[in-house]
CSV table of C-alpha atoms in Angstrom, one decimal:
chain,number,residue,atom,x,y,z
A,1,MET,CA,132.8,11.8,161.3
A,2,THR,CA,135.3,14.4,162.5
A,3,LYS,CA,136.2,14.2,166.2
A,4,ARG,CA,136.4,17.5,168.0
A,5,TYR,CA,138.6,18.1,171.0
A,6,SER,CA,138.0,21.0,173.3
A,7,ILE,CA,141.3,22.7,174.3
A,8,ALA,CA,141.9,25.4,176.9
A,9,ALA,CA,144.8,27.6,176.1
A,10,ILE,CA,146.4,29.6,178.9
A,11,PRO,CA,149.4,31.6,177.6
A,12,GLY,CA,150.0,33.0,181.1
A,13,ASP,CA,153.0,35.3,181.6
A,14,GLY,CA,156.1,36.5,179.6
A,15,ILE,CA,157.0,34.5,176.6
A,16,GLY,CA,154.1,32.2,177.2
A,17,LYS,CA,152.0,34.8,175.3
A,18,GLU,CA,154.3,34.2,172.3
A,19,VAL,CA,154.9,30.5,172.3
A,20,VAL,CA,151.3,29.4,173.0
A,21,PRO,CA,149.9,31.1,169.8
A,22,ALA,CA,152.8,29.5,167.9
A,23,GLY,CA,152.0,26.1,169.4
A,24,LEU,CA,148.3,26.4,168.5
A,25,ALA,CA,149.2,27.2,164.9
A,26,VAL,CA,151.3,24.1,164.7
A,27,LEU,CA,148.6,22.0,166.3
A,28,ARG,CA,146.1,23.2,163.8
A,29,ALA,CA,148.4,22.3,160.9
A,30,ALA,CA,148.9,18.8,162.3
A,31,ALA,CA,145.2,18.3,162.7
A,32,ALA,CA,144.5,19.5,159.2
A,33,ARG,CA,147.2,17.2,157.7
A,34,ALA,CA,146.2,14.2,159.7
A,35,GLY,CA,142.5,14.6,159.2
A,36,GLY,CA,139.7,13.0,161.2
A,37,PHE,CA,139.8,15.5,164.1
A,38,ALA,CA,139.7,19.2,164.9
A,39,LEU,CA,140.6,21.4,167.8
A,40,ASP,CA,138.1,23.8,169.4
A,41,VAL,CA,140.3,26.2,171.3
A,42,THR,CA,139.2,28.6,174.1
A,43,GLU,CA,141.9,31.0,175.4
A,44,TYR,CA,141.9,32.2,179.0
A,45,PRO,CA,143.8,35.4,179.8
A,46,TRP,CA,144.8,34.3,183.3
A,47,GLY,CA,148.1,35.1,184.9
A,48,SER,CA,150.0,38.0,186.4
A,49,ASP,CA,148.2,40.7,184.4
A,50,PHE,CA,144.9,39.1,185.4
A,51,TYR,CA,146.1,39.3,189.0
A,52,ARG,CA,146.8,43.0,188.8
A,53,ALA,CA,143.3,43.6,187.5
A,54,THR,CA,141.4,41.2,189.8
A,55,GLY,CA,143.6,40.2,192.7
A,56,ARG,CA,143.6,36.6,191.6
A,57,MET,CA,145.8,34.6,189.1
A,58,MET,CA,142.6,33.0,187.8
A,59,PRO,CA,138.9,33.3,188.7
A,60,GLU,CA,137.6,31.5,191.8
A,61,ASP,CA,135.7,29.1,189.5
A,62,GLY,CA,138.7,28.6,187.2
A,63,THR,CA,139.1,24.9,187.7
A,64,ALA,CA,135.4,24.4,187.2
A,65,THR,CA,135.7,26.3,183.9
A,66,LEU,CA,138.6,24.2,182.7
A,67,ARG,CA,137.0,20.9,183.7
A,68,LYS,CA,134.8,21.0,180.6
A,69,HIS,CA,137.8,20.8,178.3
A,70,ASP,CA,139.6,17.7,177.0
A,71,ALA,CA,143.1,19.1,177.6
A,72,ILE,CA,144.9,22.3,178.6
A,73,LEU,CA,147.9,23.9,176.7
A,74,PHE,CA,149.8,26.1,179.2
A,75,GLY,CA,152.5,28.7,178.5
A,76,ALA,CA,154.4,30.0,181.5
A,77,VAL,CA,153.8,31.6,184.9
A,78,GLY,CA,156.0,34.1,186.8
A,79,ASP,CA,156.4,37.8,186.9
A,80,PRO,CA,159.5,39.7,188.3
A,81,ASP,CA,157.2,42.2,190.1
A,82,LEU,CA,155.2,39.5,191.9
A,83,PRO,CA,156.2,36.9,194.5
A,84,ASP,CA,157.0,33.6,192.8
A,85,ASP,CA,155.0,31.6,195.3
A,86,LEU,CA,151.9,33.8,194.6
A,87,THR,CA,152.0,33.3,190.9
A,88,LEU,CA,152.9,29.6,190.9
A,89,TRP,CA,150.4,28.5,193.6
A,90,GLY,CA,147.7,30.9,192.2
A,91,LEU,CA,147.7,29.4,188.7
A,92,ARG,CA,149.8,26.4,187.6
A,93,LEU,CA,149.8,24.5,190.9
A,94,ALA,CA,146.2,25.3,191.5
A,95,ILE,CA,145.4,23.6,188.2
A,96,CYS,CA,147.8,20.6,188.7
A,97,GLN,CA,146.5,19.9,192.3
A,98,GLY,CA,142.9,20.8,191.5
A,99,PHE,CA,142.8,18.2,188.8
A,100,ASP,CA,145.1,15.7,190.6
A,101,GLN,CA,147.6,15.8,187.7
A,102,TYR,CA,149.9,13.6,189.8
A,103,ALA,CA,152.1,12.3,186.9
A,104,ASN,CA,154.5,14.7,185.4
A,105,ILE,CA,156.2,13.2,182.3
A,106,ARG,CA,159.3,14.8,180.9
A,107,PRO,CA,160.9,13.2,177.8
A,108,ILE,CA,164.5,14.1,176.8
A,109,ARG,CA,165.7,13.8,173.3
A,110,LEU,CA,168.6,15.2,171.3
A,111,PHE,CA,167.3,16.5,168.1
A,112,PRO,CA,169.4,16.5,165.0
A,113,GLY,CA,171.4,19.6,164.4
A,114,ILE,CA,171.6,20.5,168.1
A,115,ALA,CA,174.8,20.0,170.0
A,116,SER,CA,174.7,18.8,173.6
A,117,PRO,CA,177.2,20.2,176.1
A,118,LEU,CA,178.2,16.6,176.7
A,119,VAL,CA,181.2,15.8,174.6
A,120,GLY,CA,180.4,12.9,172.3
A,121,ALA,CA,176.7,12.7,173.2
A,122,ASP,CA,174.4,11.6,170.4
A,123,ALA,CA,170.7,10.7,170.0
A,124,ALA,CA,171.3,7.2,171.5
A,125,ALA,CA,172.9,8.7,174.6
A,126,LEU,CA,170.1,11.2,175.4
A,127,ASP,CA,166.8,9.3,175.0
A,128,TRP,CA,165.2,9.4,178.4
A,129,VAL,CA,161.9,9.9,180.1
A,130,ILE,CA,161.7,11.3,183.6
A,131,VAL,CA,158.6,10.6,185.6
A,132,ARG,CA,158.0,13.2,188.3
A,133,GLU,CA,155.6,12.8,191.2
A,134,ASN,CA,153.5,15.9,190.8
A,135,SER,CA,151.1,16.1,193.8
A,136,GLU,CA,152.9,15.8,197.1
A,137,GLY,CA,156.4,15.2,198.3
A,138,GLU,CA,158.5,18.4,198.9
A,139,TYR,CA,155.9,20.6,197.1
A,140,ALA,CA,152.9,19.6,199.2
A,141,GLY,CA,152.6,23.1,200.6
A,142,HIS,CA,152.5,21.8,204.1
A,143,GLY,CA,154.3,23.9,206.7
A,144,GLY,CA,154.2,27.5,208.0
A,145,ARG,CA,156.0,30.4,209.6
A,146,ALA,CA,155.9,31.8,213.1
A,147,HIS,CA,157.4,34.8,214.9
A,148,ARG,CA,157.8,36.7,211.6
A,149,GLY,CA,160.5,39.3,211.7
A,150,LEU,CA,161.8,38.3,215.1
A,151,PRO,CA,165.2,36.8,215.9
A,152,GLU,CA,163.5,33.5,216.7
A,153,GLU,CA,161.5,33.4,213.4
A,154,VAL,CA,161.0,29.8,212.2
A,155,ALA,CA,159.8,28.3,208.9
A,156,THR,CA,158.9,24.7,208.3
A,157,GLU,CA,158.4,23.0,204.9
A,158,THR,CA,157.2,19.4,205.4
A,159,SER,CA,157.5,16.8,202.7
A,160,ILE,CA,154.5,14.5,202.5
A,161,PHE,CA,154.7,11.0,201.2
A,162,THR,CA,151.5,8.9,201.2
A,163,ARG,CA,151.3,5.2,200.3
A,164,THR,CA,148.7,6.0,197.7
A,165,GLY,CA,150.7,8.8,196.2
A,166,VAL,CA,153.9,6.9,196.0
A,167,ALA,CA,152.3,3.7,194.7
A,168,ARG,CA,150.4,5.3,191.9
A,169,ILE,CA,153.4,7.3,190.5
A,170,MET,CA,155.5,4.1,190.7
A,171,ARG,CA,152.9,2.2,188.6
A,172,VAL,CA,152.9,5.0,186.0
A,173,ALA,CA,156.7,4.8,185.9
A,174,PHE,CA,156.9,1.0,185.7
A,175,ARG,CA,154.3,0.9,182.9
A,176,LEU,CA,156.2,3.5,180.9
A,177,ALA,CA,159.5,1.7,181.4
A,178,GLU,CA,157.8,-1.6,180.4
A,179,SER,CA,156.6,0.0,177.2
A,180,ARG,CA,160.1,1.1,176.2
A,181,PRO,CA,162.6,-1.3,174.5
A,182,ARG,CA,165.2,-1.3,177.3
A,183,LYS,CA,162.6,-1.9,180.1
A,184,HIS,CA,164.9,-0.2,182.6
A,185,LEU,CA,163.8,2.0,185.5
A,186,ILE,CA,166.0,4.0,187.8
A,187,ILE,CA,164.3,4.9,191.1
A,188,VAL,CA,165.8,8.1,192.5
A,189,THR,CA,166.0,8.4,196.3
A,190,LYS,CA,167.7,10.1,199.2
A,191,SER,CA,166.8,7.5,201.8
A,192,ASN,CA,170.3,7.5,203.3
A,193,ALA,CA,169.7,11.0,204.8
A,194,GLN,CA,165.9,11.3,204.7
A,195,ARG,CA,164.9,8.3,206.8
A,196,HIS,CA,161.2,8.5,206.9
A,197,GLY,CA,159.4,9.7,203.7
A,198,MET,CA,162.2,8.5,201.4
A,199,VAL,CA,162.5,5.1,203.1
A,200,LEU,CA,158.7,4.7,202.5
A,201,TRP,CA,159.3,5.7,198.9
A,202,ASP,CA,162.0,3.0,198.5
A,203,GLU,CA,159.8,0.3,200.2
A,204,ILE,CA,156.8,1.0,198.0
A,205,ALA,CA,159.0,1.0,194.9
A,206,ALA,CA,160.2,-2.5,195.8
A,207,GLU,CA,156.7,-3.7,196.4
A,208,VAL,CA,155.4,-2.3,193.1
A,209,ALA,CA,158.4,-3.7,191.2
A,210,LYS,CA,157.1,-7.2,191.9
A,211,GLU,CA,154.1,-6.4,189.6
A,212,PHE,CA,156.5,-5.7,186.7
A,213,PRO,CA,159.0,-8.6,186.6
A,214,ALA,CA,160.1,-7.6,183.0
A,215,VAL,CA,161.4,-4.3,184.2
A,216,ARG,CA,165.0,-4.1,185.5
A,217,THR,CA,165.3,-1.6,188.3
A,218,GLU,CA,168.1,0.3,190.1
A,219,ARG,CA,167.9,2.5,193.1
A,220,VAL,CA,170.2,5.6,192.9
A,221,LEU,CA,170.7,8.4,195.3
A,222,VAL,CA,169.8,11.8,193.8
A,223,ASP,CA,173.2,13.3,194.0
A,224,ALA,CA,174.7,10.3,192.3
A,225,MET,CA,172.0,10.5,189.7
A,226,ALA,CA,173.0,14.0,188.8
A,227,ALA,CA,176.6,12.9,188.2
A,228,ARG,CA,175.4,9.9,186.3
A,229,MET,CA,173.4,12.0,183.9
A,230,VAL,CA,176.6,13.8,183.0
A,231,LEU,CA,179.1,11.0,183.1
A,232,LYS,CA,177.1,7.9,182.0
A,233,PRO,CA,174.1,9.2,180.0
A,234,ARG,CA,173.9,5.9,178.0
A,235,SER,CA,173.1,4.0,181.1
A,236,ILE,CA,169.8,5.8,181.6
A,237,ASP,CA,166.4,5.1,180.1
A,238,THR,CA,163.4,5.8,182.4
A,239,VAL,CA,163.6,7.6,185.7
A,240,VAL,CA,161.2,8.1,188.5
A,241,ALA,CA,161.8,10.7,191.3
A,242,THR,CA,160.0,12.9,193.8
A,243,ASN,CA,158.5,16.2,193.0
A,244,LEU,CA,161.6,18.2,194.0
A,245,HIS,CA,164.3,15.8,192.8
A,246,ALA,CA,162.6,15.3,189.4
A,247,ASP,CA,162.1,19.0,189.0
A,248,ILE,CA,165.9,19.6,189.3
A,249,LEU,CA,167.0,16.5,187.4
A,250,SER,CA,164.7,17.2,184.5
A,251,ASP,CA,166.0,20.8,184.1
A,252,LEU,CA,169.6,19.3,184.0
A,253,ALA,CA,168.4,16.8,181.4
A,254,GLY,CA,166.9,19.6,179.3
A,255,ALA,CA,170.1,21.5,179.4
A,256,LEU,CA,172.1,18.4,178.4
A,257,ALA,CA,169.8,18.0,175.4
A,258,GLY,CA,170.5,21.5,174.2
A,259,GLY,CA,168.5,23.9,176.3
A,260,LEU,CA,165.3,24.3,178.3
A,261,GLY,CA,163.6,25.9,175.3
A,262,LEU,CA,163.3,22.5,173.8
A,263,ALA,CA,161.8,20.7,176.8
A,264,PRO,CA,158.1,19.7,177.1
A,265,THR,CA,156.0,18.5,180.0
A,266,ALA,CA,152.8,16.6,180.4
A,267,ASN,CA,150.9,17.0,183.7
A,268,LEU,CA,148.7,13.9,183.6
A,269,ASN,CA,145.6,12.8,185.4
A,270,PRO,CA,146.2,9.2,184.2
A,271,GLU,CA,142.7,8.0,185.1
A,272,ARG,CA,141.3,10.9,183.0
A,273,HIS,CA,138.9,12.0,185.7
A,274,ALA,CA,140.0,15.6,184.8
A,275,PRO,CA,141.8,17.2,181.9
A,276,SER,CA,145.6,17.0,181.7
A,277,MET,CA,147.8,20.0,181.1
A,278,PHE,CA,150.7,20.3,178.7
A,279,GLU,CA,153.4,23.0,178.8
A,280,PRO,CA,157.0,23.8,178.0
A,281,ILE,CA,159.3,24.0,181.0
A,282,HIS,CA,161.3,27.1,180.1
A,283,GLY,CA,159.4,29.6,182.3
A,284,SER,CA,158.2,33.1,181.5
A,285,ALA,CA,161.7,34.5,180.5
A,286,PHE,CA,160.8,38.2,180.9
A,287,ASP,CA,164.3,39.1,179.7
A,288,ILE,CA,163.5,38.1,176.1
A,289,MET,CA,159.7,38.9,176.2
A,290,GLY,CA,158.5,40.8,173.2
A,291,LYS,CA,161.7,40.3,171.2
A,292,GLY,CA,160.3,37.6,169.0
A,293,ILE,CA,163.2,35.2,169.7
A,294,ALA,CA,161.6,32.8,172.2
A,295,ASN,CA,162.1,29.1,171.3
A,296,PRO,CA,158.7,27.6,170.6
A,297,ILE,CA,159.9,24.0,170.2
A,298,GLY,CA,159.2,23.0,173.8
A,299,THR,CA,155.6,24.2,173.2
A,300,PHE,CA,155.4,22.3,169.9
A,301,TRP,CA,156.6,19.1,171.6
A,302,SER,CA,154.2,19.6,174.5
A,303,GLY,CA,151.4,19.9,172.0
A,304,ALA,CA,152.5,16.7,170.4
A,305,MET,CA,152.3,15.0,173.8
A,306,MET,CA,148.8,16.4,174.1
A,307,LEU,CA,147.7,15.0,170.8
A,308,ASP,CA,149.1,11.6,171.8
A,309,HIS,CA,147.2,11.7,175.1
A,310,LEU,CA,144.0,12.5,173.2
A,311,GLY,CA,144.5,9.5,171.0
A,312,GLU,CA,146.0,11.1,167.9
A,313,PRO,CA,149.5,9.5,167.8
A,314,ALA,CA,149.9,10.0,164.0
A,315,ALA,CA,149.4,13.7,164.3
A,316,ALA,CA,151.7,13.9,167.3
A,317,LEU,CA,154.5,12.1,165.3
A,318,MET,CA,154.0,14.6,162.5
A,319,ILE,CA,155.0,17.4,164.9
A,320,THR,CA,158.0,15.7,166.4
A,321,ASP,CA,159.2,14.6,162.9
A,322,ALA,CA,158.7,18.2,161.7
A,323,ILE,CA,160.7,19.6,164.6
A,324,ALA,CA,163.6,17.2,163.8
A,325,ARG,CA,163.5,18.3,160.1
A,326,VAL,CA,163.7,21.9,161.1
A,327,THR,CA,166.5,21.5,163.7
A,328,ALA,CA,168.5,19.3,161.2
A,329,ALA,CA,168.2,22.2,158.7
A,330,GLY,CA,169.9,24.5,161.2
A,331,LEU,CA,166.9,26.8,161.7
A,332,LEU,CA,167.5,27.5,165.4
A,333,THR,CA,166.6,30.3,167.8
A,334,ALA,CA,169.2,32.3,169.7
A,335,ASP,CA,169.2,30.0,172.8
A,336,LEU,CA,170.4,27.2,170.5
A,337,GLY,CA,173.1,29.3,168.8
A,338,GLY,CA,171.0,30.3,165.8
A,339,LYS,CA,169.4,33.5,164.5
A,340,ALA,CA,165.9,32.4,163.7
A,341,THR,CA,162.9,34.1,165.2
A,342,THR,CA,159.9,32.5,166.9
A,343,ALA,CA,157.8,33.2,163.8
A,344,GLU,CA,160.5,31.7,161.4
A,345,VAL,CA,160.8,28.5,163.4
A,346,THR,CA,157.0,28.2,163.6
A,347,ALA,CA,156.6,28.7,159.9
A,348,ALA,CA,159.2,26.1,159.1
A,349,VAL,CA,157.7,23.5,161.4
A,350,ILE,CA,154.3,24.1,159.8
A,351,ALA,CA,155.9,23.8,156.3
A,352,ALA,CA,157.5,20.5,157.4
A,353,ILE,CA,154.1,19.2,158.6
A,354,GLU,CA,152.5,20.1,155.4
A,355,GLY,CA,155.3,18.4,153.4
A,356,ARG,CA,156.6,21.7,151.9
A,357,ASN,CA,160.2,22.7,151.5
A,358,LEU,CA,161.6,24.6,154.4
């Protein structure tokens, strides 16, 4: 009997409208080749254009609408003519926080045929997973502004660290590290300067570590971690960091692996009380919108992560193996130094999934 998965597709803004259709085509090809399951896709036209028409980034009942789906494939959010905080909090963060998608998983891999900016880096040097706390920390949205426009104007942005929030992301990170061959977890902190929330972060990490004796841990300050990613990439395997720290470090990691166009994200509700959301991290990139040159690989890889989450690892592997075949063949978009279009890369990845010549 064929299993059917209900997928919500939200292309969003900018090149999201180009890479999400490409991602869906690749997902359908993998489903057809793997057999045994099918994807029922519903597309939602939410984002900045929707805001201009309605005054909202998504309908008031948007999360209730999405809850019926098994997973969400998201493109990008952001518009140069609208405030970034309006677009981000109105759509992407509304979904992440509304569904308590507290574990953000960002794998890093150097695909064949792609050169890293790091001299001498190879696939063994760049094989990491960054686990980002995705619900609180520096992006909790707690704070405010007073005396607007006056000389004494003040703004506060309060980081929030709860015992529950820190403990649960640590357990996700430790389980992931334990599942990987090296069983090594780096806990990123800044507790030398941030002596309340980050000290709690460190203390809870040490407590949770006792539950995972097979995992070797290190505690590394975030600035030292940035340097280590560049200078000693082979010393890194699994990393856990706060919302802000992991956001920055994972973008650096994506650049080291060839570019942000390659990088995927899974926003997980690990307990599966609500759907999880999968997206590339490259943003809306209005400067290349409509040119047909956006790199769709980050979306393909995000789709593979979605299939794995749904319980279809064989189909997920088909996609990542196909990506590797295509990059090894030198079929690359402009951001990677190539001349291929979005459509050409998409067609090549589908051909590789189907076992055809590129």
